[in-house]
Short mmCIF file of C-alpha atoms in Angstrom, two decimals:
data_model
loop_
_atom_site.label_atom_id
_atom_site.label_comp_id
_atom_site.label_asym_id
_atom_site.label_seq_id
_atom_site.Cartn_x
_atom_site.Cartn_y
_atom_site.Cartn_z
CA MET A 1 -18.41 19.58 14.42
CA ILE A 2 -13.77 20.07 14.81
CA GLU A 3 -12.24 23.74 14.24
CA LEU A 4 -9.36 24.23 13.78
CA LYS A 5 -7.77 27.89 13.56
CA LYS A 6 -4.75 28.95 13.19
CA VAL A 7 -3.16 25.70 14.59
CA THR A 8 0.67 25.45 14.82
CA LYS A 9 2.81 22.68 16.52
CA LYS A 10 6.58 23.14 16.44
CA PHE A 11 9.43 20.67 18.13
CA ASP A 12 12.25 21.51 19.40
CA THR A 13 14.51 19.12 18.42
CA GLY A 14 17.64 20.58 20.51
CA LYS A 15 19.55 21.75 17.31
CA ALA A 16 16.37 23.45 15.95
CA VAL A 17 12.98 24.28 16.08
CA LEU A 18 10.95 22.11 13.54
CA THR A 19 7.36 23.33 12.05
CA ALA A 20 4.78 20.44 12.13
CA VAL A 21 1.94 22.13 11.48
CA ASP A 22 1.58 25.64 10.46
CA GLN A 23 -0.91 28.08 11.00
CA VAL A 24 -3.56 25.58 9.73
CA ASP A 25 -7.21 26.50 9.56
CA LEU A 26 -9.76 23.52 8.78
CA SER A 27 -13.55 22.72 9.61
CA ILE A 28 -14.89 19.22 9.33
CA ALA A 29 -18.55 18.88 9.39
CA ASP A 30 -20.73 16.72 11.64
CA GLY A 31 -20.88 13.69 9.48
CA GLU A 32 -17.80 13.84 6.64
CA ILE A 33 -15.84 11.42 5.63
CA PHE A 34 -13.04 14.08 5.58
CA GLY A 35 -9.29 12.93 3.67
CA ILE A 36 -6.02 15.02 4.59
CA ILE A 37 -3.04 13.65 2.29
CA GLY A 38 0.50 14.35 1.99
CA TYR A 39 4.04 13.06 1.00
CA SER A 40 6.23 11.78 4.40
CA GLY A 41 7.34 15.24 6.29
CA ALA A 42 4.28 17.01 5.20
CA GLY A 43 2.62 16.87 9.06
CA LYS A 44 -0.33 15.17 8.97
CA SER A 45 0.29 12.21 11.66
CA THR A 46 0.79 15.45 13.78
CA LEU A 47 -1.82 17.48 12.33
CA ILE A 48 -4.39 14.16 13.91
CA ARG A 49 -2.43 13.64 16.73
CA LEU A 50 -3.56 17.26 17.67
CA LEU A 51 -7.13 16.06 17.30
CA ASN A 52 -7.46 14.09 19.98
CA GLY A 53 -5.16 16.02 22.06
CA LEU A 54 -2.02 13.63 22.07
CA GLU A 55 -0.36 16.37 20.93
CA LYS A 56 -0.71 19.79 22.22
CA PRO A 57 -0.73 22.94 19.46
CA THR A 58 1.67 25.67 20.17
CA SER A 59 -0.43 27.73 19.09
CA GLY A 60 -4.37 28.04 18.01
CA THR A 61 -7.19 26.08 18.97
CA VAL A 62 -8.76 22.69 18.24
CA GLU A 63 -12.18 22.26 18.72
CA ILE A 64 -14.39 19.35 18.93
CA ASN A 65 -18.16 19.33 19.48
CA GLY A 66 -17.90 22.43 21.06
CA LYS A 67 -15.18 21.53 23.25
CA VAL A 68 -11.54 23.09 23.01
CA ILE A 69 -9.78 20.41 23.44
CA THR A 70 -6.36 22.63 23.64
CA SER A 71 -7.59 24.14 26.95
CA ILE A 72 -9.26 21.24 28.77
CA LYS A 73 -7.55 18.88 31.06
CA GLY A 74 -8.06 15.58 33.02
CA GLY A 75 -11.07 14.07 33.34
CA GLU A 76 -12.79 16.57 31.28
CA LEU A 77 -10.23 15.61 28.54
CA ARG A 78 -10.43 11.90 28.91
CA LYS A 79 -14.06 12.30 28.63
CA ALA A 80 -13.59 13.89 25.31
CA ARG A 81 -10.99 11.81 24.28
CA GLN A 82 -13.60 8.93 24.58
CA LYS A 83 -15.83 10.78 22.00
CA VAL A 84 -12.47 10.55 19.55
CA SER A 85 -11.60 7.29 19.05
CA MET A 86 -8.62 6.32 16.52
CA ILE A 87 -7.52 3.26 13.91
CA PHE A 88 -3.65 2.64 12.66
CA GLN A 89 -1.81 1.50 10.36
CA HIS A 90 -0.17 -1.03 11.94
CA PHE A 91 -3.56 -2.13 14.10
CA ASN A 92 -1.83 -1.94 18.07
CA LEU A 93 -3.89 -5.32 18.91
CA LEU A 94 -3.10 -6.95 22.05
CA TRP A 95 -2.03 -10.24 20.70
CA SER A 96 -2.32 -12.16 24.01
CA ARG A 97 -6.22 -11.45 23.86
CA THR A 98 -9.15 -13.06 21.58
CA VAL A 99 -10.85 -11.19 18.76
CA LYS A 100 -13.67 -10.45 21.42
CA GLU A 101 -11.55 -9.49 24.24
CA ASN A 102 -9.79 -7.30 22.07
CA ILE A 103 -13.31 -5.12 21.49
CA GLU A 104 -14.07 -5.63 25.18
CA PHE A 105 -10.70 -3.41 26.52
CA PRO A 106 -11.74 0.07 26.02
CA LEU A 107 -15.52 -1.03 27.85
CA GLU A 108 -13.34 -2.70 30.79
CA ILE A 109 -11.36 0.35 31.12
CA ALA A 110 -14.70 2.43 30.89
CA GLY A 111 -16.52 0.22 33.17
CA VAL A 112 -18.93 -1.15 31.78
CA SER A 113 -20.62 -4.00 33.45
CA LYS A 114 -19.93 -7.56 31.63
CA ALA A 115 -23.39 -8.30 30.61
CA GLN A 116 -23.36 -5.00 28.47
CA ARG A 117 -19.91 -5.55 27.58
CA GLY A 118 -21.08 -8.98 25.83
CA LYS A 119 -24.25 -7.34 24.20
CA ARG A 120 -21.78 -4.40 23.08
CA VAL A 121 -18.87 -6.45 21.80
CA GLN A 122 -21.32 -8.88 19.68
CA GLU A 123 -23.23 -5.63 18.24
CA LEU A 124 -19.63 -4.71 16.29
CA ILE A 125 -18.40 -7.89 15.81
CA GLU A 126 -21.47 -8.18 13.38
CA LEU A 127 -20.89 -4.83 12.67
CA VAL A 128 -17.40 -5.07 10.99
CA GLY A 129 -17.97 -8.89 9.60
CA LEU A 130 -16.12 -10.93 12.08
CA SER A 131 -18.87 -13.32 12.81
CA GLY A 132 -17.48 -16.80 13.63
CA ARG A 133 -14.01 -15.07 14.73
CA GLU A 134 -14.65 -14.00 18.48
CA ASN A 135 -12.17 -16.46 20.09
CA ALA A 136 -9.77 -16.22 17.50
CA TYR A 137 -6.31 -14.09 18.37
CA PRO A 138 -4.67 -11.80 16.36
CA SER A 139 -1.85 -14.39 15.16
CA GLU A 140 -4.43 -16.34 13.67
CA LEU A 141 -6.29 -13.56 11.63
CA SER A 142 -4.97 -11.76 8.35
CA GLY A 143 -4.37 -8.22 8.10
CA GLY A 144 -7.97 -7.29 6.97
CA GLN A 145 -9.63 -9.24 9.90
CA LYS A 146 -6.73 -7.51 12.11
CA GLN A 147 -7.83 -4.24 11.20
CA ARG A 148 -11.89 -4.88 11.62
CA VAL A 149 -10.81 -5.64 15.04
CA GLY A 150 -9.23 -2.77 15.32
CA ILE A 151 -12.33 -0.71 13.75
CA ALA A 152 -14.66 -2.49 16.22
CA ARG A 153 -12.13 -1.35 19.28
CA ALA A 154 -12.58 2.12 18.13
CA LEU A 155 -16.07 1.77 18.01
CA ALA A 156 -16.71 0.39 21.58
CA ASN A 157 -17.44 3.54 23.59
CA ASP A 158 -19.86 4.95 20.47
CA PRO A 159 -17.19 7.70 19.38
CA GLU A 160 -18.63 10.76 17.60
CA VAL A 161 -15.29 11.07 15.77
CA LEU A 162 -13.24 8.27 14.15
CA LEU A 163 -9.45 9.13 12.72
CA CYS A 164 -7.56 6.47 10.90
CA ASP A 165 -3.99 7.25 10.65
CA GLU A 166 -2.71 5.65 7.18
CA ALA A 167 -5.16 2.84 8.07
CA THR A 168 -5.08 0.82 5.04
CA SER A 169 -1.42 1.27 3.87
CA ALA A 170 -0.16 -1.82 5.34
CA LEU A 171 -2.77 -3.89 3.16
CA ASP A 172 -2.95 -5.69 -0.23
CA PRO A 173 -5.52 -3.05 -2.51
CA GLU A 174 -8.18 -6.09 -2.76
CA THR A 175 -8.57 -5.64 1.54
CA THR A 176 -8.16 -1.51 0.99
CA ASP A 177 -11.03 -1.55 -0.78
CA ALA A 178 -13.03 -3.83 1.40
CA ILE A 179 -11.64 -2.13 5.07
CA LEU A 180 -12.42 1.55 2.43
CA ASP A 181 -16.21 -0.22 2.08
CA LEU A 182 -16.87 -1.02 5.42
CA LEU A 183 -15.88 2.83 6.65
CA VAL A 184 -18.06 3.99 4.02
CA ASP A 185 -20.99 1.55 5.65
CA ILE A 186 -20.25 2.86 9.10
CA ASN A 187 -20.25 6.67 8.13
CA LYS A 188 -23.60 6.06 6.91
CA ARG A 189 -25.19 3.88 9.81
CA LEU A 190 -23.94 5.55 12.84
CA GLY A 191 -23.55 8.91 11.11
CA LEU A 192 -20.14 9.31 12.43
CA THR A 193 -17.56 11.60 11.02
CA ILE A 194 -14.27 10.38 10.07
CA VAL A 195 -11.22 11.68 9.38
CA LEU A 196 -8.32 10.24 7.73
CA ILE A 197 -4.53 10.60 6.88
CA THR A 198 -3.19 8.96 3.90
CA HIS A 199 -0.75 8.91 0.99
CA GLU A 200 -2.66 7.42 -1.10
CA MET A 201 -5.35 9.32 -3.85
CA HIS A 202 -7.14 6.00 -4.09
CA VAL A 203 -8.33 6.24 -0.59
CA ILE A 204 -9.51 9.75 -1.17
CA ARG A 205 -11.05 8.94 -4.29
CA LYS A 206 -12.86 6.54 -3.39
CA ILE A 207 -14.75 7.48 0.35
CA CYS A 208 -13.53 10.96 0.89
CA HIS A 209 -16.20 14.09 0.63
CA ARG A 210 -13.72 16.52 1.29
CA VAL A 211 -10.14 16.53 0.92
CA ALA A 212 -7.12 18.81 2.21
CA VAL A 213 -3.80 18.64 0.59
CA MET A 214 -0.91 19.15 2.89
CA GLU A 215 2.55 20.34 2.12
CA GLY A 216 5.62 21.80 4.09
CA GLY A 217 2.97 21.88 7.36
CA ARG A 218 0.72 23.78 5.31
CA VAL A 219 -2.87 23.27 3.89
CA VAL A 220 -1.96 23.89 0.53
CA GLU A 221 -5.50 23.01 -1.81
CA LEU A 222 -8.80 22.01 0.01
CA GLY A 223 -11.88 21.23 -1.53
CA ASP A 224 -14.77 18.70 -2.51
CA VAL A 225 -12.84 15.38 -3.80
CA LEU A 226 -14.85 16.07 -6.96
CA ASN A 227 -13.69 19.52 -7.77
CA VAL A 228 -10.04 18.79 -6.71
CA PHE A 229 -10.28 15.50 -9.54
CA GLN A 230 -11.79 17.82 -11.77
CA SER A 231 -9.45 21.34 -11.18
CA PRO A 232 -6.27 20.45 -9.18
CA LYS A 233 -4.51 23.75 -8.69
CA GLU A 234 -1.45 23.15 -6.74
CA GLU A 235 1.42 21.03 -8.48
CA ILE A 236 1.68 18.52 -5.58
CA THR A 237 -2.49 17.89 -5.91
CA LYS A 238 -1.53 17.51 -9.57
CA ARG A 239 0.82 15.11 -8.93
CA PHE A 240 -1.54 13.11 -6.19
CA VAL A 241 -4.75 13.03 -8.54
CA ALA A 242 -2.47 11.26 -11.55
CA GLN A 243 -1.58 8.18 -9.24
CA VAL A 244 -5.79 7.50 -10.00
CA THR A 245 -7.05 9.32 -12.80
CA ASP A 246 -3.71 8.55 -15.40
CA SER A 247 -5.02 11.75 -17.37
CA GLY A 248 -2.22 11.65 -19.59
CA ASP A 249 -0.79 14.96 -19.19
CA SER A 250 2.27 14.75 -18.68
CA GLN A 251 5.25 16.19 -20.64
CA GLU A 252 6.24 12.65 -21.57
CA THR A 253 3.10 11.19 -21.96
CA ILE A 254 1.97 13.93 -24.64
CA LYS A 255 5.26 13.59 -26.53
CA ASN A 256 4.72 10.03 -26.75
CA LEU A 257 0.99 10.68 -28.12
CA ARG A 258 2.36 12.56 -30.57
CA GLU A 259 4.81 10.33 -32.59
CA LEU A 260 1.48 7.84 -32.10
CA TYR A 261 -0.60 10.27 -33.38
CA PRO A 262 1.48 12.99 -35.30
CA THR A 263 -1.72 14.76 -37.18
CA GLY A 264 -4.64 16.72 -36.26
CA GLU A 265 -4.65 17.93 -32.77
CA LEU A 266 -4.69 15.65 -29.28
CA VAL A 267 -7.57 17.43 -27.47
CA LYS A 268 -7.92 16.27 -23.69
CA LEU A 269 -11.48 16.42 -22.25
CA VAL A 270 -12.62 16.41 -18.45
CA PHE A 271 -16.05 15.14 -17.71
CA VAL A 272 -17.90 15.48 -14.48
CA GLY A 273 -20.85 13.76 -12.98
CA GLU A 274 -23.62 13.55 -15.12
CA GLN A 275 -21.45 14.36 -18.28
CA THR A 276 -20.17 11.25 -17.98
CA GLU A 277 -23.29 9.32 -18.89
CA GLN A 278 -24.33 11.39 -21.75
CA PRO A 279 -23.38 10.89 -25.26
CA ILE A 280 -21.39 13.64 -26.07
CA LEU A 281 -19.14 12.49 -28.78
CA THR A 282 -22.00 10.73 -30.81
CA LYS A 283 -23.24 14.56 -30.78
CA LEU A 284 -19.90 15.25 -31.78
CA ILE A 285 -19.19 13.26 -34.63
CA ARG A 286 -22.96 13.62 -36.11
CA SER A 287 -22.81 17.13 -35.85
CA HIS A 288 -19.45 18.68 -37.20
CA SER A 289 -17.43 17.58 -39.88
CA VAL A 290 -14.29 16.49 -37.67
CA GLU A 291 -12.43 13.13 -37.78
CA VAL A 292 -12.52 11.71 -34.26
CA ASN A 293 -10.21 8.93 -32.88
CA ILE A 294 -10.45 8.04 -29.02
CA VAL A 295 -6.75 8.09 -27.96
CA GLN A 296 -7.17 7.06 -24.06
CA GLY A 297 -9.70 7.63 -21.29
CA ASN A 298 -10.68 6.35 -17.98
CA ILE A 299 -13.75 6.98 -15.35
CA SER A 300 -13.26 7.25 -11.48
CA HIS A 301 -15.53 7.62 -9.45
CA THR A 302 -16.06 9.70 -6.06
CA GLN A 303 -18.46 9.74 -3.56
CA ARG A 304 -19.73 12.95 -5.02
CA GLY A 305 -19.97 11.65 -8.78
CA ALA A 306 -17.60 10.36 -11.34
CA TYR A 307 -14.69 12.09 -12.90
CA GLY A 308 -13.48 10.88 -16.50
CA THR A 309 -11.04 12.02 -19.13
CA LEU A 310 -10.71 10.92 -22.34
CA ILE A 311 -7.74 12.07 -24.95
CA LEU A 312 -8.69 12.73 -28.14
CA GLN A 313 -7.24 13.08 -31.90
CA LEU A 314 -9.15 15.57 -33.85
CA LYS A 315 -8.92 16.23 -37.49
CA GLY A 316 -10.07 18.87 -39.74
CA SER A 317 -10.02 22.18 -41.03
CA PRO A 318 -9.22 25.04 -38.98
CA GLY A 319 -12.70 26.07 -39.12
CA GLU A 320 -14.26 22.79 -38.45
CA MET A 321 -11.40 22.55 -35.58
CA GLU A 322 -12.75 25.85 -34.11
CA GLU A 323 -16.32 24.70 -34.15
CA ALA A 324 -15.85 21.46 -32.58
CA LEU A 325 -13.83 23.05 -29.62
CA ALA A 326 -17.03 25.54 -29.27
CA PHE A 327 -19.51 22.63 -29.57
CA LEU A 328 -17.62 20.54 -26.51
CA HIS A 329 -17.40 24.17 -24.44
CA SER A 330 -21.04 24.54 -24.98
CA GLU A 331 -21.72 20.64 -23.57
CA ASP A 332 -19.66 22.49 -20.39
CA VAL A 333 -16.58 20.07 -21.37
CA GLN A 334 -13.57 21.45 -20.02
CA THR A 335 -11.07 20.80 -23.23
CA GLU A 336 -7.59 21.39 -23.19
CA VAL A 337 -5.44 21.06 -26.63
CA MET A 338 -2.25 19.32 -25.40
CA HIS A 339 1.20 20.72 -26.72
CA ASN A 340 4.64 20.25 -25.85
CA ASP A 341 6.40 22.70 -23.57
#
C-alpha cells in the first residue's frame, strides 16, 4: 500500500542545511493502523507531508497504491491526493460553514452533484456520530465534535489512506479515547489504511498495529506495537513505553522500592498476550517454597493483545529462588532481577 525507500528531506535555511528526514525506509500494509511517534523535531510531521505530496523528498521515493507520488505532477498528482486525506490537530474547519457544509466542501471541489453530495454527507454524519448537529457551526461544537467533522470531511471522497497529524493532541483524555475508538471503527468498517503521528504513547498503544519511533529524522525502532512494548530496544522507545506502562524500572523507582522492601529480591515479570490471563503466580506459590509479595503491576491493552508488568518481592534460600525463577522462565514469562546500578 505505502512504500518509502531511502527517503530524505533537507531544508536550506539560508544559514545551514537541515535534514528533517534521513534515509527512511517504511512499508505500511493495506488496512493497517500505523503509528509514527517522536518528540518535537524528530521529523515525523515532515514525513507525513511527504506521504500526501505536500513536500517532495530531496531523494528517495514515496509510493502509494502503485503510484510513485514523487514522480507524478499536475492532474495526476491531484487525483492521487484525493485518495490520501488528512486530519489535523487544530481541525482546520471553515468557521462560516455549518457541519454539513464543511463535510460537503471537498465534494463541491470534486464536482459531485448536489443530490449525491447530500446523500454522502448524511452517511458521513451518521458514521462519525454527529446526527442532529448538521446545521451547527464550528463555534457551537466541542473539541471532539469538531474533530468528528474533520474526520467526516476527510472521508468525503472515499480515500484509501487517512493521515492523522497529532489529531488528538488538542483534546482532553476522555475525548481523545472517543476519537481513537472512532478511528478504529472506521478502519474496521471501511478497511481504511490509517497513518498517524503523535508524541503520545497512549495513542499508539490504544489503536496502532505497528509503530515506527523517530529520532533525529531517522526511524530508530520499528515493529509490532505489542513487541515494542514487551522489548523496547532504544532508550527513546523505553521512555515512550514508560509513559503508559509505568513499569517501575527507572533507577529512582528501584531505589525507592528497595528502601520499602529491603529483604529478598525484587523481580520484574513481563506478561504478553494470553499469559496475562493465566494463573502463573498461583502455580508459583503452590509449587515452590518462596514467599511472594506483589509490589506493583499493571496491564496495558493493544490492538494485538495485552501486555502486563508485575514487580514481585521474592524471599527464600538461594536454591529456592533459583528454582522459582527457572519456573517462571519455563512458563515463557520474561523475568528480570532488579538491581540498583
